[in-house]
Amino acid sequence: QQHRRLISRQRFINDFSQCLYEFVIQLLPTAEEMAVKEDVRKLLERLIRTIEPDSRLLSFGSSANGFSLKNSDMDLCCLIDSGERLNASDLVTMVGDLLERETKFHVKPLPHARIPIVKLTLDPSPALPFGIACDIGFENRLALENTRLLMCYASIDPARVRTMVLFLKVWSKRRKINSPYKGTLSSYGYVLLVIYFLVHVKNPPVLPNLQQMPPLRPISEEETHLNGYNIWFFDDIELLRQRWKSSNTETVAELLIDFFRFYSRDFAYNTGVASIRAGLLKKETKGWFTDDHGTGRERNRLCIEDPFETDFNVARCVTKDGLYTIRGEFMRASRILQARPDRAILALAQLCE
Ligand code: GTP
Ligand code: MG
């Protein structure tokens, strides 16, 4: 009896892995969509250069880190290489005016946000049935670096890492727990949770800690620091692919099931900080307290340290209710996957209902 159960569980795990791969593949953007987005980037770059001739417009976020889904928005960052620069707020206003005049985008400049950006949207058309949404920020070099870090992690073990991340992105959107404005977690936050789990929770680890590996040659403080933050990490992917061979052979289904179990039950939400740089840290040592000082705004319920901006909690927007909902969803997913479902495809559909 027990033997038979084990075999049927094993069969479920294999089927579920296969389903995950197939599910994720059809969610990837088409080559055509990527080409259109690249054209848009070039067009915007050309226009912005009429104001700042020495500027470059670079992609970051999902369109540059290997975690993009069909119709995901574009995150663009404008870098200005010459000396004399306008500040980000003024640039946002000027670029906003320019794009309003010169393009068909709906333009919304947000010059006074924590990170000033211009928001652009393009209405759906036959060629672009979902339109385009795009944010342009300025001089946000840390975002370019954290994008590169995530891209490196994805390319060490694309089959498992990319599949887990893409699945969780879709799942969190379908389950409506991917809205920082409504007290839940950003996509970036979910990606960090996955990497933290694969580097620090799984034993043996699936991924190495790229920020703690010894550099190949001595490097100066100047090369490693940006705005006072240490942004160094081991980024020689070719070499890593040759040298890093994880002894963890779990399938993507097993990893995902364990991911849900860990974040529904085991993670120390009340006291812990998930840091992909340093492992599990304490809220207390970072001075990240839940106390809202009477402002009524919840802070630090869930703590995820940014890989470079270590004084920044990526999950700062997650409220008490938001965290309760997110953990409830982790539990629901765990329950569905433990309930000995006999058809993997049905379990997957139920997960993303
Ligand atoms: P989708 O837009 O949902 O496809 O996901 P995404 O991968 O683009 O993630 P998201 O839009 O959440 O974030 C895009 C990029 O912005 C990330 O890769 C980071 O570089 C940066 N970013 C987002 N949120 C934060 C944050 O809270 N802190 C910092 N430092 N960077 C952030
Ligand atoms: Mg994005």
Short mmCIF file of C-alpha atoms and ligand atoms in Angstrom, two decimals:
data_model
loop_
_atom_site.label_atom_id
_atom_site.label_comp_id
_atom_site.label_asym_id
_atom_site.label_seq_id
_atom_site.Cartn_x
_atom_site.Cartn_y
_atom_site.Cartn_z
CA GLN A 1 0.00 0.00 0.00
CA GLN A 2 2.68 2.44 1.11
CA HIS A 3 4.87 1.47 -1.81
CA ARG A 4 2.02 2.14 -4.20
CA ARG A 5 1.43 5.56 -2.63
CA LEU A 6 5.07 6.43 -3.05
CA ILE A 7 5.00 5.49 -6.70
CA SER A 8 1.87 7.50 -7.36
CA ARG A 9 3.38 10.51 -5.54
CA GLN A 10 6.53 10.18 -7.64
CA ARG A 11 4.44 10.04 -10.78
CA PHE A 12 2.56 13.17 -9.71
CA ILE A 13 5.83 15.02 -9.08
CA ASN A 14 7.16 14.12 -12.53
CA ASP A 15 3.91 15.07 -14.26
CA PHE A 16 3.70 18.31 -12.32
CA SER A 17 7.26 19.29 -13.34
CA GLN A 18 6.39 18.60 -16.95
CA CYS A 19 3.19 20.66 -16.65
CA LEU A 20 5.10 23.56 -15.12
CA TYR A 21 7.58 23.66 -18.00
CA GLU A 22 4.83 23.53 -20.61
CA PHE A 23 2.70 26.11 -18.78
CA VAL A 24 5.56 28.58 -18.47
CA ILE A 25 6.71 28.26 -22.09
CA GLN A 26 3.39 29.49 -23.44
CA LEU A 27 3.55 32.52 -21.17
CA LEU A 28 6.82 33.80 -22.59
CA PRO A 29 6.70 36.89 -24.80
CA THR A 30 6.89 36.19 -28.53
CA ALA A 31 9.91 37.25 -30.59
CA GLU A 32 7.60 39.75 -32.27
CA GLU A 33 6.59 41.34 -28.99
CA MET A 34 10.23 41.65 -27.97
CA ALA A 35 11.10 43.26 -31.31
CA VAL A 36 8.29 45.81 -30.98
CA LYS A 37 9.48 46.70 -27.47
CA GLU A 38 13.04 47.13 -28.67
CA ASP A 39 11.77 49.48 -31.39
CA VAL A 40 9.89 51.47 -28.78
CA ARG A 41 13.01 51.73 -26.64
CA LYS A 42 15.05 53.01 -29.60
CA LEU A 43 12.38 55.54 -30.55
CA LEU A 44 12.20 56.89 -26.99
CA GLU A 45 15.97 57.03 -26.77
CA ARG A 46 16.15 59.04 -29.98
CA LEU A 47 13.59 61.53 -28.67
CA ILE A 48 15.22 61.93 -25.27
CA ARG A 49 18.54 62.61 -27.00
CA THR A 50 17.05 65.78 -28.44
CA ILE A 51 17.07 67.08 -24.84
CA GLU A 52 20.16 65.27 -23.50
CA PRO A 53 22.48 64.28 -26.38
CA ASP A 54 24.70 62.17 -24.09
CA SER A 55 21.94 59.98 -22.74
CA ARG A 56 21.30 56.26 -23.09
CA LEU A 57 18.02 54.50 -22.44
CA LEU A 58 18.51 51.00 -20.97
CA SER A 59 16.07 48.23 -20.11
CA PHE A 60 15.90 46.84 -16.60
CA GLY A 61 13.40 44.74 -14.64
CA SER A 62 11.74 41.78 -16.28
CA SER A 63 12.49 42.74 -19.88
CA ALA A 64 16.21 42.51 -19.04
CA ASN A 65 16.49 39.81 -16.36
CA GLY A 66 14.95 36.84 -18.11
CA PHE A 67 11.75 36.84 -16.05
CA SER A 68 9.34 38.51 -18.44
CA LEU A 69 5.89 37.27 -19.29
CA LYS A 70 3.73 38.12 -22.31
CA ASN A 71 2.60 41.76 -22.16
CA SER A 72 4.64 42.61 -19.10
CA ASP A 73 5.48 46.26 -18.76
CA MET A 74 8.78 47.80 -19.80
CA ASP A 75 11.10 49.32 -17.25
CA LEU A 76 13.54 51.79 -18.79
CA CYS A 77 16.31 53.76 -17.18
CA CYS A 78 17.85 56.86 -18.70
CA LEU A 79 21.56 57.37 -17.97
CA ILE A 80 23.25 60.64 -18.75
CA ASP A 81 26.97 60.39 -19.36
CA SER A 82 27.98 64.04 -19.54
CA GLY A 83 28.95 66.15 -16.56
CA GLU A 84 26.35 68.86 -16.20
CA ARG A 85 23.04 67.26 -15.37
CA LEU A 86 19.54 68.33 -14.59
CA ASN A 87 18.02 66.70 -11.53
CA ALA A 88 15.69 63.76 -11.97
CA SER A 89 12.50 65.71 -11.18
CA ASP A 90 13.21 68.37 -13.82
CA LEU A 91 14.12 65.70 -16.34
CA VAL A 92 10.87 63.88 -15.67
CA THR A 93 8.91 67.05 -16.33
CA MET A 94 10.84 67.92 -19.52
CA VAL A 95 10.81 64.41 -20.96
CA GLY A 96 7.13 64.14 -20.07
CA ASP A 97 6.34 67.31 -22.07
CA LEU A 98 8.43 66.14 -24.99
CA LEU A 99 6.81 62.72 -25.24
CA GLU A 100 3.37 64.24 -24.87
CA ARG A 101 4.06 66.42 -27.93
CA GLU A 102 5.94 63.92 -30.07
CA THR A 103 4.30 60.52 -29.49
CA LYS A 104 0.95 58.80 -29.24
CA PHE A 105 1.65 57.60 -25.72
CA HIS A 106 -0.51 58.68 -22.81
CA VAL A 107 2.03 60.40 -20.60
CA LYS A 108 2.00 60.78 -16.83
CA PRO A 109 5.06 62.41 -15.28
CA LEU A 110 5.59 61.67 -11.57
CA PRO A 111 8.40 64.13 -10.74
CA HIS A 112 7.90 63.94 -6.97
CA ALA A 113 7.85 60.16 -6.42
CA ARG A 114 10.59 58.50 -4.30
CA ILE A 115 12.08 57.51 -7.64
CA PRO A 116 10.83 60.13 -10.16
CA ILE A 117 9.50 58.47 -13.32
CA VAL A 118 7.51 59.15 -16.47
CA LYS A 119 4.71 56.64 -16.97
CA LEU A 120 3.73 55.86 -20.55
CA THR A 121 0.90 53.78 -21.93
CA LEU A 122 -0.12 52.99 -25.46
CA ASP A 123 -3.68 51.89 -26.23
CA PRO A 124 -4.24 48.42 -27.69
CA SER A 125 -4.18 48.18 -31.48
CA PRO A 126 -4.41 45.24 -33.91
CA ALA A 127 -0.60 44.98 -33.95
CA LEU A 128 -0.38 45.32 -30.16
CA PRO A 129 -3.54 43.78 -28.74
CA PHE A 130 -2.52 44.58 -25.15
CA GLY A 131 -0.93 47.96 -25.76
CA ILE A 132 2.28 48.85 -23.96
CA ALA A 133 3.00 50.12 -20.48
CA CYS A 134 6.36 51.62 -19.80
CA ASP A 135 8.09 53.48 -16.95
CA ILE A 136 11.12 55.67 -17.57
CA GLY A 137 13.35 56.51 -14.63
CA PHE A 138 16.60 58.46 -14.49
CA GLU A 139 20.05 57.53 -13.21
CA ASN A 140 18.69 54.52 -11.34
CA ARG A 141 21.98 52.62 -11.64
CA LEU A 142 21.26 50.37 -8.66
CA ALA A 143 18.21 48.99 -10.46
CA LEU A 144 20.39 48.16 -13.47
CA GLU A 145 22.77 46.30 -11.17
CA ASN A 146 20.09 44.33 -9.33
CA THR A 147 18.62 43.41 -12.71
CA ARG A 148 22.03 42.05 -13.73
CA LEU A 149 22.29 40.10 -10.46
CA LEU A 150 18.90 38.44 -11.02
CA MET A 151 19.82 37.74 -14.62
CA CYS A 152 23.00 35.97 -13.46
CA TYR A 153 21.07 33.87 -10.95
CA ALA A 154 18.55 32.94 -13.65
CA SER A 155 21.23 31.85 -16.08
CA ILE A 156 23.02 29.51 -13.63
CA ASP A 157 20.11 27.07 -13.66
CA PRO A 158 17.52 28.44 -16.10
CA ALA A 159 15.35 25.34 -16.20
CA ARG A 160 14.61 25.36 -12.49
CA VAL A 161 15.07 29.02 -11.51
CA ARG A 162 13.27 30.61 -14.43
CA THR A 163 10.41 28.12 -14.27
CA MET A 164 9.86 28.68 -10.55
CA VAL A 165 10.03 32.46 -10.85
CA LEU A 166 7.77 32.72 -13.90
CA PHE A 167 5.24 30.37 -12.37
CA LEU A 168 5.18 32.35 -9.11
CA LYS A 169 4.78 35.62 -11.00
CA VAL A 170 1.71 34.32 -12.84
CA TRP A 171 0.36 32.64 -9.73
CA SER A 172 0.75 35.78 -7.59
CA LYS A 173 -0.95 37.92 -10.25
CA ARG A 174 -3.85 35.47 -10.66
CA ARG A 175 -4.26 35.18 -6.88
CA LYS A 176 -4.12 39.00 -6.63
CA ILE A 177 -1.23 39.20 -4.20
CA ASN A 178 1.13 41.17 -6.48
CA SER A 179 0.12 44.80 -5.75
CA PRO A 180 2.47 46.83 -3.56
CA TYR A 181 -0.07 49.67 -3.74
CA LYS A 182 -2.65 47.44 -2.08
CA GLY A 183 -0.41 46.07 0.62
CA THR A 184 0.96 42.96 -1.06
CA LEU A 185 4.33 42.19 -2.66
CA SER A 186 6.00 43.38 -5.89
CA SER A 187 7.29 40.92 -8.50
CA TYR A 188 10.80 41.93 -7.49
CA GLY A 189 9.99 40.86 -3.92
CA TYR A 190 8.77 37.43 -5.04
CA VAL A 191 11.89 36.90 -7.14
CA LEU A 192 14.06 37.69 -4.10
CA LEU A 193 12.05 35.20 -2.01
CA VAL A 194 12.74 32.48 -4.59
CA ILE A 195 16.47 33.21 -4.74
CA TYR A 196 16.73 33.40 -0.95
CA PHE A 197 15.05 29.99 -0.78
CA LEU A 198 17.36 28.42 -3.39
CA VAL A 199 20.56 29.89 -1.90
CA HIS A 200 19.91 29.74 1.85
CA VAL A 201 17.05 27.39 2.64
CA LYS A 202 17.65 24.44 0.36
CA ASN A 203 20.32 22.10 1.58
CA PRO A 204 22.29 21.35 -0.51
CA PRO A 205 21.71 24.75 -2.13
CA VAL A 206 20.48 25.00 -5.70
CA LEU A 207 22.32 28.30 -6.28
CA PRO A 208 25.62 29.69 -4.96
CA ASN A 209 25.72 33.04 -3.14
CA LEU A 210 27.10 35.26 -5.91
CA GLN A 211 27.74 38.17 -3.53
CA GLN A 212 29.97 36.08 -1.23
CA MET A 213 32.08 34.25 -3.79
CA PRO A 214 35.75 35.25 -3.87
CA PRO A 215 36.57 37.58 -6.77
CA LEU A 216 38.98 36.32 -9.44
CA ARG A 217 41.29 39.30 -8.97
CA PRO A 218 41.67 41.97 -6.30
CA ILE A 219 39.20 44.79 -6.82
CA SER A 220 39.26 48.32 -5.50
CA GLU A 221 36.60 49.98 -3.38
CA GLU A 222 35.88 52.32 -6.30
CA GLU A 223 34.98 49.48 -8.62
CA THR A 224 32.69 47.78 -6.15
CA HIS A 225 30.75 50.72 -4.70
CA LEU A 226 27.89 52.77 -6.09
CA ASN A 227 26.17 55.50 -4.06
CA GLY A 228 27.85 54.04 -0.98
CA TYR A 229 26.53 50.52 -1.55
CA ASN A 230 28.63 47.47 -2.32
CA ILE A 231 27.36 46.22 -5.66
CA TRP A 232 30.02 43.59 -6.32
CA PHE A 233 28.97 40.05 -7.22
CA PHE A 234 30.52 37.20 -9.16
CA ASP A 235 29.22 37.76 -12.69
CA ASP A 236 31.39 35.54 -14.88
CA ILE A 237 28.58 33.26 -15.97
CA GLU A 238 30.63 31.16 -18.35
CA LEU A 239 33.05 30.30 -15.57
CA LEU A 240 30.23 29.69 -13.10
CA ARG A 241 28.55 27.29 -15.47
CA GLN A 242 31.77 25.28 -15.63
CA ARG A 243 32.53 25.43 -11.91
CA TRP A 244 29.20 25.42 -10.11
CA LYS A 245 27.43 22.12 -10.11
CA SER A 246 24.73 21.94 -7.47
CA SER A 247 24.43 18.58 -5.78
CA ASN A 248 20.76 19.34 -5.29
CA THR A 249 18.93 17.27 -7.90
CA GLU A 250 15.34 18.02 -6.87
CA THR A 251 12.88 18.60 -9.68
CA VAL A 252 11.20 21.96 -10.18
CA ALA A 253 7.96 20.47 -8.80
CA GLU A 254 9.64 19.35 -5.59
CA LEU A 255 11.30 22.74 -5.18
CA LEU A 256 8.03 24.58 -5.71
CA ILE A 257 6.14 22.38 -3.25
CA ASP A 258 8.86 22.95 -0.69
CA PHE A 259 8.87 26.69 -1.43
CA PHE A 260 5.16 26.92 -0.57
CA ARG A 261 5.62 24.80 2.55
CA PHE A 262 8.57 26.90 3.75
CA TYR A 263 6.85 30.26 3.30
CA SER A 264 3.55 29.10 4.75
CA ARG A 265 5.02 27.50 7.87
CA ASP A 266 8.71 27.88 8.49
CA PHE A 267 9.95 31.35 7.63
CA ALA A 268 10.37 33.50 10.78
CA TYR A 269 8.06 36.31 9.68
CA ASN A 270 7.94 37.99 13.08
CA THR A 271 11.65 38.29 13.71
CA GLY A 272 13.48 37.40 10.49
CA VAL A 273 14.79 39.28 7.46
CA ALA A 274 15.39 37.36 4.24
CA SER A 275 18.73 38.51 2.82
CA ILE A 276 20.14 36.87 -0.29
CA ARG A 277 23.46 38.55 0.54
CA ALA A 278 23.75 37.32 4.13
CA GLY A 279 21.12 34.64 4.83
CA LEU A 280 18.59 34.94 7.62
CA LEU A 281 19.05 38.19 9.58
CA LYS A 282 17.18 39.59 12.57
CA LYS A 283 14.79 42.53 12.30
CA GLU A 284 16.21 43.69 15.61
CA THR A 285 19.81 43.98 14.38
CA LYS A 286 18.69 45.91 11.31
CA GLY A 287 16.46 48.18 13.37
CA TRP A 288 13.45 47.23 11.25
CA PHE A 289 10.55 47.33 13.68
CA THR A 290 6.91 46.79 12.97
CA ASP A 291 5.87 49.75 15.11
CA ASP A 292 4.04 52.32 12.96
CA HIS A 293 4.67 55.26 15.40
CA GLY A 294 0.97 56.04 15.32
CA THR A 295 0.93 56.81 11.60
CA GLY A 296 -1.42 53.91 10.95
CA ARG A 297 0.89 52.78 8.19
CA GLU A 298 2.27 49.31 8.60
CA ARG A 299 5.99 48.85 8.02
CA ASN A 300 8.29 45.86 8.16
CA ARG A 301 5.70 43.13 8.70
CA LEU A 302 7.57 41.22 6.04
CA CYS A 303 11.27 41.98 5.65
CA ILE A 304 13.27 41.30 2.49
CA GLU A 305 16.63 43.04 2.30
CA ASP A 306 17.51 44.55 -1.08
CA PRO A 307 20.67 42.81 -2.34
CA PHE A 308 22.59 46.11 -2.64
CA GLU A 309 20.58 48.81 -0.84
CA THR A 310 20.88 46.90 2.40
CA ASP A 311 19.04 49.55 4.43
CA PHE A 312 16.02 49.14 2.20
CA ASN A 313 13.19 46.69 2.87
CA VAL A 314 11.80 45.61 -0.52
CA ALA A 315 8.63 44.39 1.24
CA ARG A 316 8.06 47.64 3.16
CA CYS A 317 4.64 48.12 1.54
CA VAL A 318 3.28 44.79 2.75
CA THR A 319 0.65 45.45 5.43
CA LYS A 320 -0.55 43.16 8.20
CA ASP A 321 -3.59 42.22 6.12
CA GLY A 322 -1.45 41.86 3.02
CA LEU A 323 0.91 39.45 4.74
CA TYR A 324 -2.01 37.50 6.16
CA THR A 325 -3.42 37.14 2.64
CA ILE A 326 -0.05 36.18 1.14
CA ARG A 327 0.57 33.51 3.79
CA GLY A 328 -2.97 32.26 3.33
CA GLU A 329 -2.19 31.83 -0.38
CA PHE A 330 1.06 29.98 0.35
CA MET A 331 -0.95 27.66 2.62
CA ARG A 332 -3.66 27.16 0.04
CA ALA A 333 -1.05 26.25 -2.58
CA SER A 334 0.65 23.86 -0.16
CA ARG A 335 -2.66 22.21 0.62
CA ILE A 336 -3.55 21.73 -3.05
CA LEU A 337 -0.19 20.15 -3.77
CA GLN A 338 -0.18 17.88 -0.72
CA ALA A 339 -3.71 16.62 -1.24
CA ARG A 340 -2.55 13.76 -3.48
CA PRO A 341 -4.14 15.23 -6.60
CA ASP A 342 -4.21 12.59 -9.29
CA ARG A 343 -3.96 14.88 -12.31
CA ALA A 344 -1.07 17.35 -12.28
CA ILE A 345 -2.71 19.58 -14.87
CA LEU A 346 -5.81 19.97 -12.70
CA ALA A 347 -3.73 20.83 -9.66
CA LEU A 348 -1.96 23.51 -11.69
CA ALA A 349 -5.25 24.94 -12.92
CA GLN A 350 -6.64 24.97 -9.39
CA LEU A 351 -3.52 26.71 -8.08
CA CYS A 352 -3.91 29.57 -10.54
CA GLU A 353 -7.70 29.86 -10.34
P1 GTP B 1 6.75 42.54 -13.81
O1 GTP B 1 6.76 44.01 -14.12
O2 GTP B 1 5.62 42.13 -12.91
O3 GTP B 1 6.90 41.66 -15.01
O4 GTP B 1 8.05 42.23 -12.92
P2 GTP B 1 9.50 42.87 -12.89
O5 GTP B 1 10.47 41.73 -12.89
O6 GTP B 1 9.70 43.93 -13.92
O7 GTP B 1 9.53 43.44 -11.45
P3 GTP B 1 9.12 44.86 -10.87
O8 GTP B 1 8.30 45.60 -11.85
O9 GTP B 1 8.61 44.59 -9.48
O10 GTP B 1 10.52 45.56 -10.70
C1 GTP B 1 11.30 45.94 -11.81
C2 GTP B 1 12.70 46.32 -11.38
O11 GTP B 1 12.62 47.50 -10.59
C3 GTP B 1 13.38 45.27 -10.51
O12 GTP B 1 14.08 44.33 -11.28
C4 GTP B 1 14.31 46.14 -9.72
O13 GTP B 1 15.46 46.39 -10.49
C5 GTP B 1 13.54 47.43 -9.56
N1 GTP B 1 12.77 47.48 -8.32
C6 GTP B 1 11.47 47.19 -8.14
N2 GTP B 1 11.09 47.36 -6.89
C7 GTP B 1 12.16 47.78 -6.26
C8 GTP B 1 12.38 48.14 -4.94
O14 GTP B 1 11.52 48.11 -4.07
N3 GTP B 1 13.66 48.51 -4.66
C9 GTP B 1 14.64 48.56 -5.60
N4 GTP B 1 15.85 48.93 -5.25
N5 GTP B 1 14.44 48.24 -6.86
C10 GTP B 1 13.23 47.85 -7.18
MG MG B 2 8.34 45.45 -14.48
#
